[in-house]
Amino acid sequence: FRDFFANARIKVDYDMRVIANMADMPGHIEALRETKPDLIFTIFTPITQAVLGSHDAADKSKFITDIPVVFSSVTNPVASKVVPSLDAPGRNCTGTRHIAPLDTQVRTISLMKPVKKLAIIYNPAESNMVVTADELRTLQQPLGFQMLDKPVPMDAEKKPNAAAIPDLVRQAAKEGADFIYIGPDTLVGSNNSKAVADTALELKIPTFCATE
């Protein structure tokens, strides 16, 4: 994003904000409203939702509704209610989605091996993954597979417990999963090589990742 402006020789002042805690978002929104940047660039679904709000209920006092926003890495902008339509956003934003359509992903998995049971391990605290799980559920009948729903459980502090991921892989194996699906999930993706892949290899279950 920075390289584009640098290569175009356009001088830009950047205000980079790393959101460590989503509870801090109201303060960042207020700061953006006061500084009035020419453009806001957001990454990932939760941050984009926190900046823009839902297209059908964007409260001007809580969200940015009058500054242009470009988003990236939003799994499903329509299902997440970031925009009402991909062809016509109809609001102060545009952007990109970073994964292939879900039915295309499932058909690709089926080219590798017939799939009767597809397990999905995901963080239910990530709204984009709830949307993905819901969409995968609707594809069961038309694409002829059974979905094994494996949300990551919460710990005592009501935070997703990444340490439980290997147990979910084992549960999927016991239930006869042909594949384990890893969606655009920040939590599971960041633990994929160890928590998911090592256990899956041990149990000889192939995995499919929606993102790089």
Tab-separated table of C-alpha atoms in Angstrom, residues 60-193:
chain	number	residue	atom	x	y	z
A	60	LYS	CA	-22.821	8.087	12.411
A	61	SER	CA	-21.871	8.623	16.054
A	62	LYS	CA	-20.131	5.233	16.294
A	63	PHE	CA	-18.728	4.574	12.823
A	64	ILE	CA	-16.959	6.360	9.975
A	65	THR	CA	-19.566	7.205	7.356
A	66	ASP	CA	-18.125	10.280	5.605
A	67	ILE	CA	-14.436	9.412	4.950
A	68	PRO	CA	-13.422	7.095	2.074
A	69	VAL	CA	-12.374	3.627	3.275
A	70	VAL	CA	-10.480	0.962	1.338
A	71	PHE	CA	-10.565	-2.490	2.948
A	72	SER	CA	-8.540	-5.627	2.272
A	73	SER	CA	-8.638	-9.265	3.409
A	74	VAL	CA	-12.379	-9.194	4.102
A	75	THR	CA	-13.612	-12.753	3.651
A	76	ASN	CA	-17.172	-12.028	2.543
A	77	PRO	CA	-18.051	-8.295	2.395
A	78	VAL	CA	-21.727	-8.984	1.641
A	79	ALA	CA	-22.371	-11.647	4.298
A	80	SER	CA	-20.458	-9.535	6.833
A	81	LYS	CA	-22.728	-6.597	5.939
A	82	VAL	CA	-19.813	-4.373	5.020
A	83	VAL	CA	-21.522	-3.712	1.673
A	84	PRO	CA	-24.947	-4.668	0.312
A	85	SER	CA	-23.494	-5.724	-3.042
A	86	LEU	CA	-20.083	-6.386	-4.588
A	87	ASP	CA	-21.115	-4.564	-7.757
A	88	ALA	CA	-22.474	-1.483	-5.966
A	89	PRO	CA	-21.121	-0.872	-2.439
A	90	GLY	CA	-23.489	2.069	-2.033
A	91	ARG	CA	-21.454	3.678	0.746
A	92	ASN	CA	-18.096	5.290	1.582
A	93	CYS	CA	-15.957	2.217	0.864
A	94	THR	CA	-14.553	-0.238	-1.617
A	95	GLY	CA	-12.052	-3.051	-1.272
A	96	THR	CA	-10.945	-6.599	-1.967
A	97	ARG	CA	-11.786	-10.083	-0.749
A	98	HIS	CA	-8.891	-12.504	-0.502
A	99	ILE	CA	-10.291	-16.017	-0.948
A	100	ALA	CA	-11.998	-17.990	-3.700
A	101	PRO	CA	-15.756	-18.608	-3.422
A	102	LEU	CA	-16.471	-21.348	-0.893
A	103	ASP	CA	-18.198	-23.681	-3.342
A	104	THR	CA	-15.092	-23.480	-5.561
A	105	GLN	CA	-12.931	-24.413	-2.579
A	106	VAL	CA	-15.067	-27.464	-1.761
A	107	ARG	CA	-15.047	-28.598	-5.402
A	108	THR	CA	-11.247	-28.262	-5.392
A	109	ILE	CA	-11.008	-30.423	-2.263
A	110	SER	CA	-13.205	-33.034	-3.969
A	111	LEU	CA	-10.809	-33.188	-6.922
A	112	MET	CA	-8.082	-34.337	-4.525
A	113	LYS	CA	-10.179	-36.975	-2.780
A	114	PRO	CA	-13.893	-37.843	-2.496
A	115	VAL	CA	-15.297	-36.038	0.526
A	116	LYS	CA	-18.208	-37.426	2.519
A	117	LYS	CA	-17.330	-35.684	5.795
A	118	LEU	CA	-15.636	-32.282	5.942
A	119	ALA	CA	-14.565	-30.969	9.346
A	120	ILE	CA	-14.176	-27.235	9.886
A	121	ILE	CA	-12.106	-26.026	12.834
A	122	TYR	CA	-12.584	-22.331	13.512
A	123	ASN	CA	-12.680	-19.522	16.046
A	124	PRO	CA	-16.349	-18.654	16.751
A	125	ALA	CA	-15.251	-15.250	18.073
A	126	GLU	CA	-14.268	-14.201	14.539
A	127	SER	CA	-17.415	-13.054	12.757
A	128	ASN	CA	-16.005	-13.861	9.326
A	129	MET	CA	-15.547	-17.479	10.412
A	130	VAL	CA	-19.118	-17.706	11.700
A	131	VAL	CA	-20.205	-16.504	8.258
A	132	THR	CA	-17.923	-19.069	6.591
A	133	ALA	CA	-19.264	-21.913	8.733
A	134	ASP	CA	-22.852	-20.871	7.976
A	135	GLU	CA	-22.138	-20.786	4.240
A	136	LEU	CA	-20.368	-24.158	4.343
A	137	ARG	CA	-23.425	-25.589	6.093
A	138	THR	CA	-25.659	-24.513	3.188
A	139	LEU	CA	-23.387	-26.293	0.680
A	140	GLN	CA	-23.747	-29.740	2.282
A	141	GLN	CA	-26.741	-30.928	0.301
A	142	PRO	CA	-25.913	-29.443	-3.128
A	143	LEU	CA	-22.294	-30.669	-2.972
A	144	GLY	CA	-23.024	-33.967	-1.220
A	145	PHE	CA	-21.013	-33.888	1.992
A	146	GLN	CA	-21.594	-33.745	5.749
A	147	MET	CA	-20.062	-30.871	7.705
A	148	LEU	CA	-18.453	-31.648	11.071
A	149	ASP	CA	-18.693	-28.410	13.058
A	150	LYS	CA	-15.654	-27.914	15.354
A	151	PRO	CA	-15.599	-24.431	16.926
A	152	VAL	CA	-12.681	-23.675	19.235
A	153	PRO	CA	-13.962	-23.682	22.858
A	154	MET	CA	-13.626	-20.676	25.151
A	155	ASP	CA	-11.475	-20.629	28.268
A	156	ALA	CA	-12.433	-19.313	31.734
A	157	GLU	CA	-11.847	-15.748	30.541
A	158	LYS	CA	-14.177	-16.317	27.573
A	159	LYS	CA	-11.312	-16.231	25.087
A	160	PRO	CA	-10.778	-18.917	22.409
A	161	ASN	CA	-8.472	-21.631	23.700
A	162	ALA	CA	-5.933	-22.383	20.963
A	163	ALA	CA	-4.492	-25.231	23.058
A	164	ALA	CA	-7.704	-27.171	22.410
A	165	ILE	CA	-7.188	-27.267	18.624
A	166	PRO	CA	-5.331	-30.635	18.529
A	167	ASP	CA	-8.211	-32.232	20.447
A	168	LEU	CA	-10.641	-30.921	17.823
A	169	VAL	CA	-8.525	-32.576	15.121
A	170	ARG	CA	-8.693	-35.841	17.057
A	171	GLN	CA	-12.466	-35.515	17.452
A	172	ALA	CA	-12.800	-34.961	13.709
A	173	ALA	CA	-10.730	-38.091	13.077
A	174	LYS	CA	-12.921	-40.200	15.375
A	175	GLU	CA	-16.008	-38.968	13.514
A	176	GLY	CA	-14.532	-40.047	10.185
A	177	ALA	CA	-13.508	-36.731	8.651
A	178	ASP	CA	-12.060	-37.083	5.135
A	179	PHE	CA	-10.605	-33.575	5.230
A	180	ILE	CA	-10.083	-30.759	7.711
A	181	TYR	CA	-10.979	-27.332	6.365
A	182	ILE	CA	-9.038	-24.319	7.662
A	183	GLY	CA	-10.731	-21.099	6.625
A	184	PRO	CA	-9.496	-17.493	6.726
A	185	ASP	CA	-9.174	-17.759	10.491
A	186	THR	CA	-6.584	-15.624	12.298
A	187	LEU	CA	-6.442	-17.807	15.413
A	188	VAL	CA	-6.417	-21.244	13.774
A	189	GLY	CA	-4.273	-20.064	10.867
A	190	SER	CA	-1.588	-18.731	13.177
A	191	ASN	CA	-1.508	-22.107	14.957
A	192	ASN	CA	-1.870	-24.190	11.805
A	193	SER	CA	1.643	-25.591	11.343
